[in-house]
Short mmCIF file of C-alpha atoms and ligand atoms in Angstrom, two decimals:
data_model
loop_
_atom_site.label_atom_id
_atom_site.label_comp_id
_atom_site.label_asym_id
_atom_site.label_seq_id
_atom_site.Cartn_x
_atom_site.Cartn_y
_atom_site.Cartn_z
CA MET M 902 123.20 19.85 69.09
CA SER M 903 122.42 23.28 70.95
CA ASP M 904 119.87 25.65 69.46
CA ALA M 905 122.11 27.68 67.53
CA VAL M 906 119.84 30.55 66.80
CA GLY M 907 117.78 31.66 69.94
CA GLU M 908 115.46 34.72 69.40
CA GLN M 909 115.15 36.71 72.66
CA PRO M 910 112.08 38.69 73.77
CA SER M 911 112.23 42.43 72.78
CA THR M 912 114.29 44.62 75.21
CA LEU M 913 115.38 48.34 75.23
CA LEU M 914 118.92 48.32 74.17
CA SER M 915 121.29 51.06 73.35
CA GLY M 916 125.05 51.58 72.37
CA TRP M 917 127.67 52.38 74.96
CA GLY M 918 126.66 55.98 75.44
CA ASN M 919 123.18 54.73 76.54
CA VAL M 920 121.38 57.08 73.83
CA PRO M 921 119.33 56.31 72.12
CA ARG M 922 117.66 53.24 73.47
CA ILE M 923 115.54 51.17 71.15
CA LEU M 924 113.31 48.07 71.50
CA SER M 925 115.22 45.32 69.83
CA THR M 926 114.98 41.79 69.25
CA GLU M 927 118.39 39.99 69.65
CA ARG M 928 118.82 36.85 67.51
CA MET M 929 121.77 34.83 69.71
CA CYS M 930 123.71 32.98 67.09
CA GLU M 931 126.46 30.37 67.96
CA GLU M 932 126.98 29.64 63.91
CA LEU M 933 126.77 32.61 61.94
CA GLU M 934 126.79 30.36 58.85
CA ARG M 935 123.58 28.51 59.44
CA ASP M 936 120.83 29.81 56.90
CA ASP M 937 118.34 30.54 59.58
CA VAL M 938 120.50 33.42 60.99
CA LEU M 939 118.96 35.45 58.37
CA SER M 940 115.59 34.28 58.32
CA GLY M 941 112.53 36.71 58.04
CA ASN M 942 112.48 39.52 55.46
CA GLY M 943 112.75 42.81 57.83
CA PRO M 944 115.92 44.99 58.22
CA THR M 945 118.67 43.32 60.09
CA ILE M 946 121.97 44.41 61.56
CA ALA M 947 124.83 42.60 63.36
CA ARG M 948 125.64 43.53 66.89
CA GLY M 949 128.77 42.49 68.83
CA LEU M 950 129.59 43.57 72.37
CA GLY M 951 127.75 46.87 71.73
CA ARG M 952 130.72 49.18 72.42
CA SER M 953 129.91 51.52 69.64
CA TYR M 954 128.47 54.60 71.32
CA GLY M 955 125.37 55.67 69.49
CA ASP M 956 122.98 53.82 67.12
CA ALA M 957 125.30 51.69 64.75
CA ALA M 958 124.37 48.51 66.43
CA LEU M 959 120.84 48.90 66.94
CA PRO M 960 117.79 48.10 64.75
CA ALA M 961 116.66 50.10 62.03
CA VAL M 962 112.98 49.74 63.29
CA GLU M 963 111.30 49.12 66.69
CA ARG M 964 111.55 45.40 67.65
CA GLY M 965 113.99 45.08 64.65
CA VAL M 966 116.27 42.01 64.61
CA LEU M 967 119.97 42.18 65.59
CA VAL M 968 122.05 39.36 64.96
CA SER M 969 124.20 39.02 68.10
CA THR M 970 127.62 37.42 67.33
CA ARG M 971 129.17 37.30 70.86
CA LEU M 972 128.15 33.36 71.03
CA ALA M 973 130.33 32.62 67.61
CA ASP M 974 133.67 32.91 69.30
CA ARG M 975 135.51 30.05 68.14
CA TRP M 976 139.24 30.14 67.10
CA ILE M 977 139.51 28.58 63.49
CA GLU M 978 143.19 28.43 63.17
CA LEU M 979 146.55 29.96 64.49
CA ASP M 980 149.45 29.77 62.29
CA SER M 981 151.89 30.47 65.05
CA GLU M 982 155.11 30.43 62.88
CA ARG M 983 153.67 33.39 60.31
CA GLY M 984 151.20 34.87 62.84
CA ILE M 985 148.19 34.47 60.88
CA LEU M 986 144.98 33.96 62.82
CA GLN M 987 141.57 32.93 61.66
CA ALA M 988 138.78 33.32 64.11
CA GLU M 989 134.74 33.87 64.26
CA ALA M 990 133.43 37.21 64.19
CA GLY M 991 132.28 37.05 67.93
CA VAL M 992 135.52 36.45 69.42
CA ALA M 993 136.47 39.12 71.85
CA LEU M 994 139.66 41.05 71.78
CA ARG M 995 140.25 40.49 75.33
CA ARG M 996 140.63 36.65 74.52
CA LEU M 997 142.93 37.18 71.59
CA THR M 998 145.18 39.54 73.48
CA GLU M 999 145.13 37.04 76.56
CA THR M 1000 145.88 34.16 74.48
CA LEU M 1001 148.31 35.84 71.87
CA LEU M 1002 150.33 37.91 74.26
CA PRO M 1003 152.21 35.04 76.04
CA ARG M 1004 152.95 33.57 72.53
CA GLY M 1005 154.73 36.59 71.19
CA TRP M 1006 152.00 37.71 69.00
CA TYR M 1007 149.53 40.61 69.30
CA VAL M 1008 146.65 42.27 67.44
CA PRO M 1009 148.45 44.94 65.39
CA VAL M 1010 145.74 47.80 66.02
CA CYS M 1011 143.73 47.88 69.00
CA PRO M 1012 140.82 50.36 70.18
CA GLY M 1013 141.00 51.76 73.51
CA THR M 1014 138.94 48.78 75.04
CA GLN M 1015 139.28 45.06 74.85
CA ASP M 1016 135.58 44.64 75.26
CA VAL M 1017 134.98 44.60 71.50
CA THR M 1018 134.37 41.41 68.95
CA LEU M 1019 136.63 40.81 65.99
CA GLY M 1020 133.63 41.51 63.70
CA GLY M 1021 132.78 44.73 65.26
CA MET M 1022 136.59 45.87 64.91
CA VAL M 1023 136.42 45.21 61.22
CA ALA M 1024 132.92 46.81 60.65
CA ALA M 1025 134.35 49.91 62.43
CA ASP M 1026 137.78 49.63 60.73
CA VAL M 1027 139.33 50.62 64.14
CA HIS M 1028 142.21 52.51 64.79
CA GLY M 1029 144.63 52.62 67.68
CA LYS M 1030 147.27 54.77 69.19
CA ASN M 1031 149.65 53.68 66.20
CA HIS M 1032 147.81 54.63 63.49
CA HIS M 1033 150.33 57.17 62.24
CA VAL M 1034 152.53 53.85 61.65
CA ALA M 1035 150.17 50.96 61.16
CA GLY M 1036 146.94 52.45 59.68
CA SER M 1037 143.76 51.00 60.62
CA LEU M 1038 142.79 47.38 61.15
CA GLY M 1039 141.66 46.86 57.48
CA ARG M 1040 145.25 46.90 56.55
CA TRP M 1041 145.88 43.80 58.42
CA VAL M 1042 142.93 41.86 57.58
CA ARG M 1043 144.04 39.05 54.89
CA SER M 1044 140.35 37.94 54.25
CA LEU M 1045 136.89 37.88 55.40
CA ARG M 1046 133.62 35.51 55.27
CA VAL M 1047 130.27 37.51 54.94
CA ARG M 1048 127.01 36.32 55.05
CA ILE M 1049 125.22 38.29 52.48
CA ALA M 1050 121.63 36.43 52.11
CA SER M 1051 120.18 33.64 53.96
CA ASP M 1052 121.56 31.14 51.14
CA ARG M 1053 124.93 32.88 50.50
CA VAL M 1054 128.16 33.28 52.35
CA VAL M 1055 130.85 34.88 50.30
CA ASP M 1056 134.51 34.90 50.88
CA CYS M 1057 136.57 38.21 50.19
CA SER M 1058 139.86 39.88 50.33
CA PRO M 1059 141.73 42.69 48.77
CA VAL M 1060 142.23 40.72 45.66
CA HIS M 1061 138.96 38.77 45.53
CA HIS M 1062 135.53 40.52 45.29
CA ALA M 1063 137.52 43.52 46.80
CA ASP M 1064 134.67 45.92 46.51
CA LEU M 1065 132.63 43.91 48.99
CA PHE M 1066 135.92 43.58 51.22
CA TRP M 1067 136.49 47.29 51.09
CA SER M 1068 132.66 48.02 51.79
CA THR M 1069 132.74 45.62 54.85
CA VAL M 1070 135.88 47.09 56.24
CA GLY M 1071 134.51 50.12 57.97
CA GLY M 1072 131.10 49.63 56.61
CA MET M 1073 129.26 49.46 59.93
CA GLY M 1074 127.57 46.10 59.30
CA LEU M 1075 125.64 47.40 56.25
CA THR M 1076 127.01 44.92 53.72
CA GLY M 1077 126.03 41.62 55.82
CA ILE M 1078 127.44 39.85 58.68
CA VAL M 1079 130.96 38.96 58.94
CA THR M 1080 131.12 35.26 60.11
CA SER M 1081 135.07 34.90 60.17
CA VAL M 1082 138.18 37.04 59.99
CA GLU M 1083 141.56 36.07 58.87
CA LEU M 1084 144.03 38.66 60.47
CA GLN M 1085 147.78 39.19 60.26
CA LEU M 1086 149.18 39.57 63.78
CA GLU M 1087 152.01 41.42 64.90
CA ARG M 1088 155.32 39.75 66.51
CA VAL M 1089 156.13 41.45 69.94
CA PRO M 1090 159.28 41.12 71.98
CA SER M 1091 157.58 40.87 75.35
CA PRO M 1092 154.45 41.86 77.06
CA TRP M 1093 155.61 45.30 78.33
CA ILE M 1094 155.63 48.87 76.77
CA TRP M 1095 158.08 51.24 77.17
CA GLN M 1096 156.35 54.25 78.14
CA ARG M 1097 157.41 57.97 78.05
CA THR M 1098 155.20 60.49 79.88
CA ILE M 1099 155.26 64.07 79.07
CA ARG M 1100 153.23 66.86 80.73
CA CYS M 1101 152.11 69.87 78.55
CA ARG M 1102 151.06 73.27 79.39
CA ASP M 1103 148.20 73.38 76.68
CA VAL M 1104 146.96 71.91 73.53
CA ALA M 1105 149.25 73.85 71.21
CA GLU M 1106 152.29 72.36 73.17
CA LEU M 1107 150.59 68.93 73.07
CA SER M 1108 150.01 69.23 69.32
CA THR M 1109 153.93 70.08 69.01
CA ASP M 1110 155.07 67.27 71.15
CA LEU M 1111 152.64 64.39 70.12
CA ARG M 1112 153.70 65.13 66.41
CA ARG M 1113 157.34 64.81 67.36
CA ALA M 1114 156.90 61.77 69.43
CA SER M 1115 155.04 60.27 66.59
CA THR M 1116 158.31 60.36 64.64
CA GLU M 1117 159.78 58.52 67.17
CA PHE M 1118 157.45 55.99 68.74
CA PRO M 1119 154.92 53.81 67.41
CA PHE M 1120 152.23 54.66 70.04
CA THR M 1121 151.29 58.11 70.88
CA VAL M 1122 148.21 59.50 72.69
CA GLY M 1123 147.27 62.70 74.43
CA TRP M 1124 145.10 63.11 77.47
CA VAL M 1125 143.35 66.89 77.82
CA ASP M 1126 141.80 68.59 80.80
CA LEU M 1127 139.58 71.05 79.37
CA PHE M 1128 138.62 72.21 82.98
CA ALA M 1129 142.34 73.34 83.32
CA GLY M 1130 142.72 75.33 80.14
CA GLY M 1131 143.99 72.21 78.30
CA ARG M 1132 146.66 70.91 80.47
CA SER M 1133 147.66 67.77 79.12
CA VAL M 1134 149.76 64.39 79.37
CA LEU M 1135 151.27 62.88 76.30
CA PHE M 1136 152.09 59.22 76.51
CA ALA M 1137 154.32 57.75 74.15
CA GLY M 1138 155.17 54.00 73.86
CA ARG M 1139 156.97 51.29 72.25
CA TRP M 1140 157.11 47.52 72.85
CA ALA M 1141 160.09 46.79 75.40
CA SER M 1142 162.51 44.26 74.69
CA LEU M 1143 163.15 41.22 76.36
CA ALA M 1144 166.21 42.51 78.17
CA GLU M 1145 164.44 45.51 79.37
CA SER M 1146 161.74 43.64 80.94
CA ARG M 1147 163.69 40.95 82.49
CA ASN M 1148 162.85 41.90 85.98
CA MET M 1149 159.22 42.88 85.48
CA ARG M 1150 156.90 40.93 87.69
CA PHE M 1151 153.28 41.03 86.10
CA VAL M 1152 150.37 42.05 88.27
CA PRO M 1153 146.84 41.76 86.89
CA ALA M 1154 145.22 45.02 86.38
CA ARG M 1155 142.73 45.63 89.31
CA VAL M 1156 139.09 46.60 87.93
CA ARG M 1157 137.59 49.13 90.00
CA ARG M 1158 133.88 49.99 90.24
CA THR M 1159 132.37 52.89 88.96
CA PRO M 1160 131.84 55.39 91.96
CA ARG M 1161 128.16 56.09 92.86
CA VAL M 1162 128.43 59.62 93.04
CA PRO M 1163 126.69 62.34 91.27
CA LEU M 1164 128.43 63.50 87.98
CA SER M 1165 129.27 67.39 88.40
CA ASN M 1166 131.97 69.65 86.43
CA THR M 1167 133.40 70.13 89.92
CA LEU M 1168 133.87 66.51 90.57
CA ILE M 1169 135.49 65.73 87.29
CA SER M 1170 137.77 68.87 87.50
CA ILE M 1171 138.92 67.56 90.79
CA ALA M 1172 139.52 63.88 89.31
CA ASN M 1173 141.35 65.36 86.45
CA ILE M 1174 143.54 67.15 88.75
CA GLY M 1175 144.38 63.92 90.63
CA TYR M 1176 144.79 62.05 87.30
CA ARG M 1177 147.20 64.49 85.96
CA LEU M 1178 149.37 64.50 88.99
CA SER M 1179 149.50 60.93 89.18
CA LYS M 1180 151.13 60.64 85.77
CA ARG M 1181 154.72 61.47 86.51
CA PRO M 1182 156.77 62.88 83.70
CA GLY M 1183 159.50 60.45 82.60
CA ALA M 1184 160.06 56.76 81.37
CA ARG M 1185 158.94 53.40 82.61
CA LEU M 1186 157.49 50.03 81.64
CA VAL M 1187 153.75 49.54 81.94
CA ALA M 1188 151.95 46.18 81.30
CA ALA M 1189 150.51 46.18 77.55
CA ASP M 1190 146.87 46.09 78.79
CA ARG M 1191 147.29 49.10 81.00
CA PHE M 1192 148.84 51.06 78.26
CA PHE M 1193 146.16 49.94 75.52
CA PHE M 1194 143.30 50.04 77.80
CA PRO M 1195 143.23 52.18 80.70
CA LEU M 1196 139.54 52.77 80.72
CA ASP M 1197 138.78 48.97 81.23
CA SER M 1198 140.27 49.27 84.84
CA ILE M 1199 136.76 50.70 85.74
CA ALA M 1200 133.93 48.67 85.27
CA ASN M 1201 130.92 50.01 83.34
CA TRP M 1202 132.13 53.47 83.60
CA ASN M 1203 129.29 54.73 81.03
CA ARG M 1204 126.85 54.27 83.84
CA PHE M 1205 128.44 57.09 85.44
CA TYR M 1206 126.62 59.16 83.09
CA GLY M 1207 123.24 58.13 84.35
CA GLU M 1208 120.00 58.00 82.56
CA SER M 1209 120.36 60.67 80.20
CA GLY M 1210 123.71 58.96 78.89
CA PHE M 1211 126.35 60.75 76.90
CA THR M 1212 127.84 61.09 73.35
CA GLN M 1213 131.54 60.87 72.15
CA TYR M 1214 132.07 63.46 69.39
CA GLN M 1215 134.99 62.03 67.50
CA CYS M 1216 136.23 64.10 64.54
CA VAL M 1217 139.46 64.08 62.26
CA VAL M 1218 140.50 67.29 60.68
CA PRO M 1219 144.12 67.94 59.11
CA TRP M 1220 146.90 69.41 61.12
CA GLY M 1221 146.96 72.34 58.85
CA ALA M 1222 150.07 74.13 57.63
CA ASP M 1223 150.45 75.83 61.11
CA GLY M 1224 150.08 72.29 62.94
CA LEU M 1225 147.29 73.79 65.16
CA GLY M 1226 144.51 71.52 63.89
CA ALA M 1227 143.87 70.16 67.22
CA CYS M 1228 143.70 73.63 68.74
CA ARG M 1229 140.99 74.95 66.39
CA VAL M 1230 138.61 71.83 67.07
CA VAL M 1231 139.21 72.75 70.99
CA ASP M 1232 138.69 76.35 70.43
CA ALA M 1233 135.52 75.70 68.16
CA PHE M 1234 134.08 73.37 71.21
CA ARG M 1235 134.66 75.71 73.68
CA GLU M 1236 133.11 78.38 71.56
CA PHE M 1237 129.99 76.61 71.12
CA GLY M 1238 129.72 75.94 75.01
CA GLY M 1239 130.72 72.09 74.81
CA ILE M 1240 131.75 70.46 78.02
CA SER M 1241 133.79 67.20 77.98
CA TYR M 1242 134.51 64.99 80.73
CA LEU M 1243 137.34 63.20 78.66
CA THR M 1244 139.16 64.58 75.87
CA VAL M 1245 141.95 62.48 73.84
CA ILE M 1246 143.96 63.72 71.01
CA LYS M 1247 145.76 61.21 68.34
CA ASP M 1248 147.89 61.57 65.48
CA MET M 1249 146.68 59.87 62.33
CA GLY M 1250 148.42 58.67 59.31
CA GLU M 1251 147.61 57.34 55.82
CA GLN M 1252 143.96 56.74 54.80
CA GLY M 1253 142.96 53.12 54.32
CA ASP M 1254 140.79 51.74 51.44
CA GLY M 1255 137.62 50.80 53.49
CA LEU M 1256 134.82 53.16 51.65
CA LEU M 1257 133.41 54.35 54.85
CA SER M 1258 136.34 54.08 57.23
CA PHE M 1259 136.79 56.87 59.43
CA PRO M 1260 140.80 57.36 59.55
CA ARG M 1261 142.54 59.86 57.47
CA PRO M 1262 145.36 61.95 57.65
CA GLY M 1263 145.44 64.53 60.39
CA VAL M 1264 144.43 64.84 63.80
CA THR M 1265 141.60 63.30 66.02
CA VAL M 1266 140.10 64.78 68.86
CA THR M 1267 137.33 62.96 70.95
CA PHE M 1268 135.03 64.68 73.67
CA ASP M 1269 132.79 62.88 75.91
CA ILE M 1270 129.85 64.86 76.48
CA PRO M 1271 126.89 64.23 78.84
CA VAL M 1272 123.76 64.34 76.82
CA ARG M 1273 121.43 67.38 77.39
CA THR M 1274 118.27 67.19 75.33
CA GLY M 1275 118.37 69.73 72.32
CA GLU M 1276 121.63 71.08 73.57
CA THR M 1277 124.05 68.13 72.46
CA GLU M 1278 122.47 67.73 69.10
CA ARG M 1279 123.18 71.69 68.35
CA LEU M 1280 126.31 71.24 69.75
CA VAL M 1281 127.35 68.29 67.45
CA ARG M 1282 125.86 69.99 64.33
CA GLU M 1283 127.71 73.01 64.97
CA MET M 1284 130.82 71.32 65.24
CA ASN M 1285 130.17 69.33 62.19
CA GLU M 1286 129.76 72.44 60.05
CA ARG M 1287 133.37 73.51 61.22
CA VAL M 1288 134.90 69.97 60.66
CA ILE M 1289 133.33 70.01 57.14
CA GLU M 1290 134.78 73.28 56.32
CA TRP M 1291 138.31 71.95 57.48
CA GLY M 1292 137.95 69.13 55.27
CA GLY M 1293 137.15 66.41 58.05
CA THR M 1294 134.54 63.87 59.21
CA VAL M 1295 133.32 62.15 62.03
CA TYR M 1296 133.61 58.49 63.33
CA LEU M 1297 130.24 56.48 62.80
CA ALA M 1298 131.04 54.12 65.60
CA LYS M 1299 130.59 57.04 68.24
CA ASP M 1300 128.00 59.16 66.17
CA ALA M 1301 124.51 59.81 67.42
CA PHE M 1302 123.39 63.06 66.11
CA THR M 1303 124.97 63.80 62.59
CA THR M 1304 122.36 64.61 59.98
CA PRO M 1305 122.17 63.18 56.59
CA GLU M 1306 122.94 66.32 54.90
CA GLN M 1307 126.15 66.81 56.83
CA PHE M 1308 127.13 63.31 56.49
CA ARG M 1309 126.79 63.39 52.71
CA ARG M 1310 129.13 66.55 52.72
CA MET M 1311 131.48 64.80 54.81
CA GLU M 1312 131.91 61.52 53.20
CA PRO M 1313 132.87 61.57 49.49
CA ARG M 1314 132.99 57.88 48.93
CA LEU M 1315 129.34 57.45 50.11
CA SER M 1316 127.94 56.92 46.71
CA GLU M 1317 130.52 54.62 45.87
CA PHE M 1318 129.61 52.41 48.98
CA SER M 1319 126.03 52.46 48.00
CA LYS M 1320 126.63 51.23 44.63
CA VAL M 1321 128.45 48.35 45.85
CA ARG M 1322 125.72 47.67 48.48
CA GLN M 1323 123.24 47.89 45.34
CA ALA M 1324 125.39 45.64 43.13
CA TRP M 1325 125.49 42.87 45.95
CA ASP M 1326 121.75 43.49 46.84
CA LEU M 1327 122.43 44.21 50.41
CA GLY M 1328 119.61 46.57 51.14
CA ARG M 1329 118.17 44.35 54.03
CA PHE M 1330 121.32 45.30 56.25
CA GLN M 1331 120.07 48.26 57.85
CA SER M 1332 120.56 49.99 61.13
CA ALA M 1333 119.43 52.80 63.30
CA LEU M 1334 122.40 54.75 62.20
CA SER M 1335 121.97 53.96 58.49
CA ARG M 1336 118.39 55.05 58.80
CA ARG M 1337 119.27 58.05 60.38
CA LEU M 1338 122.17 59.11 58.16
CA GLY M 1339 119.93 58.21 55.02
CA ILE M 1340 122.28 55.83 53.82
CA ASP M 1341 119.56 53.22 53.08
CA THR M 1342 117.88 55.91 50.88
CA MET M 1343 120.75 56.29 48.90
CA GLU M 1344 120.54 52.87 46.79
CA GLY M 1345 120.17 53.40 43.02
CA VAL M 1346 122.51 56.39 42.92
C1 FAD F 1149 135.93 52.77 75.81
C2 FAD F 1149 136.02 52.50 74.36
C3 FAD F 1149 137.29 52.87 73.64
C4 FAD F 1149 137.11 52.95 72.21
N1 FAD F 1149 138.21 53.12 71.77
C5 FAD F 1149 138.39 53.15 70.56
C6 FAD F 1149 139.68 53.44 69.45
O1 FAD F 1149 140.51 54.01 70.12
N2 FAD F 1149 139.46 53.25 68.18
C7 FAD F 1149 138.29 52.98 67.59
O2 FAD F 1149 138.47 52.68 66.23
N3 FAD F 1149 137.16 52.71 68.13
C8 FAD F 1149 137.12 52.79 69.43
N4 FAD F 1149 135.99 52.42 70.06
C9 FAD F 1149 134.94 51.89 69.29
C10 FAD F 1149 134.95 50.37 69.22
O3 FAD F 1149 136.17 49.93 68.82
C11 FAD F 1149 133.88 50.09 67.88
O4 FAD F 1149 132.72 50.72 68.18
C12 FAD F 1149 133.81 48.87 67.56
O5 FAD F 1149 133.07 48.63 66.66
C13 FAD F 1149 132.97 48.06 68.86
O6 FAD F 1149 133.01 46.71 68.73
P1 FAD F 1149 131.59 45.93 69.15
O7 FAD F 1149 131.93 44.16 69.05
O8 FAD F 1149 131.21 46.20 70.44
O9 FAD F 1149 130.58 46.12 67.96
P2 FAD F 1149 129.06 46.83 68.25
O10 FAD F 1149 129.25 47.93 68.90
O11 FAD F 1149 128.14 45.79 68.76
O12 FAD F 1149 129.00 47.01 66.63
C14 FAD F 1149 129.34 48.16 66.17
C15 FAD F 1149 129.48 47.95 64.58
O13 FAD F 1149 129.83 46.84 63.99
C16 FAD F 1149 128.86 45.98 63.35
N5 FAD F 1149 129.14 44.52 63.53
C17 FAD F 1149 129.47 44.09 64.67
N6 FAD F 1149 129.74 42.79 64.47
C18 FAD F 1149 129.57 42.37 63.16
C19 FAD F 1149 129.78 41.32 62.42
N7 FAD F 1149 130.00 40.12 62.78
N8 FAD F 1149 129.72 41.58 61.22
C20 FAD F 1149 129.17 42.70 60.39
N9 FAD F 1149 129.16 43.89 61.08
C21 FAD F 1149 129.46 43.81 62.61
C22 FAD F 1149 127.55 46.58 63.95
O14 FAD F 1149 126.61 46.27 62.96
C23 FAD F 1149 127.68 48.15 64.30
O15 FAD F 1149 127.58 48.91 62.90
C24 FAD F 1149 135.94 52.42 71.56
C25 FAD F 1149 135.00 52.17 72.17
C26 FAD F 1149 134.80 52.09 73.66
C27 FAD F 1149 133.75 51.86 74.34
#
């Protein structure tokens, strides 16, 4: 039998944004249910494919242990009649979609990249372009197995140990290591998306069109060019029927290399114009992977930002009675001098039951911001104050700069989450993020 738990020499690791970087000891685990996965007493946290942007999948202390799950990637069972999948937590979404789509099934909630693990998706309770109709992933998870101690693996679901279940969904790994996931899949008629593209003059027009499209389409997303006064492109889609896609021929997406050119505002504004013009208004069929994961067609695009890295600021705020919630967020970002190379707006539906889950009703806006020491921290903290004022919050899977004091004001369910962690004695599961946000010092509230 192969060595199922292999500790690697310490290396500098980061999230997708390349900052912060922390000396980490990766414990590569093929079998997450072995007792020695949690050997030793120090703080421990799971790491999937490292696609969270900030410090969520980094150790709480230098050389701290990361339980790397990506080798624990077996399918356990697929009930292809009822569309119920059970798989190990390290299986990548890419493998799931490639295997399921030809069989007429799909993962009902997908983030914007396929290079994430099932465990990472559960821990972030990810949302997709269909949050306004499908909710976040947690709504589709039937049960979880979670390693909570070296001698204890617990089965939990919305009806069995529901407190552990809803703390683990969206709990950013702070309640243990998810070893396997039972997921309800979605039946799909074809591998194609019927997509409508609409160009919008500015964020106000995009907001109106996005909300209207969300009443007609299950998938909606807006791309905004902040270098061009908020000119935008709205993509709305639904699964195409078999009849509609009869003559379509599948051409695998070409993966391009990240161009090796110095990043600058001028370069991005030219690239944005090119992108906008290439998106012709109208309706067409597109392959599902191109619709859901457009950024995956550029390999390692995060390296584009160089050594100093980037952060993604993602918040959700209510649309407001005037429907201008997104405009307020974008205006505040401009007022505080923010520069965003990629800006995306999505409509959000009902809140799920995950105690720390990000999605809630309103509009979510993301900004990809090149990190400049000091300046980026200030920008994020100023944005946070506005977001708190509007009754919103930020997404922990993207965050790197929020303060503990701001997080407490954003997250009313934090003390409930901490009580569950205490009740199950889960204090050893800590990350750089939980340390930074003071979540670990909340035990005993
Ligand atoms: C290009 C891009 C687009 C994205 N688009 C979206 C989007 O549209 N919607 C969205 O919601 N998110 C989005 N994300 C964020 C991404 O979906 C999440 O960060 C996800 O958690 C990453 O999965 P991962 O396997 O890489 O996890 P990691 O980044 O390795 O870990 C993320 C968190 O999950 C925990 N974790 C990982 N595995 C386990 C496990 N087995 N048990 C317990 N905890 C675990 C970690 O401790 C950490 O807290 C995007 C990210 C990128 C890079």
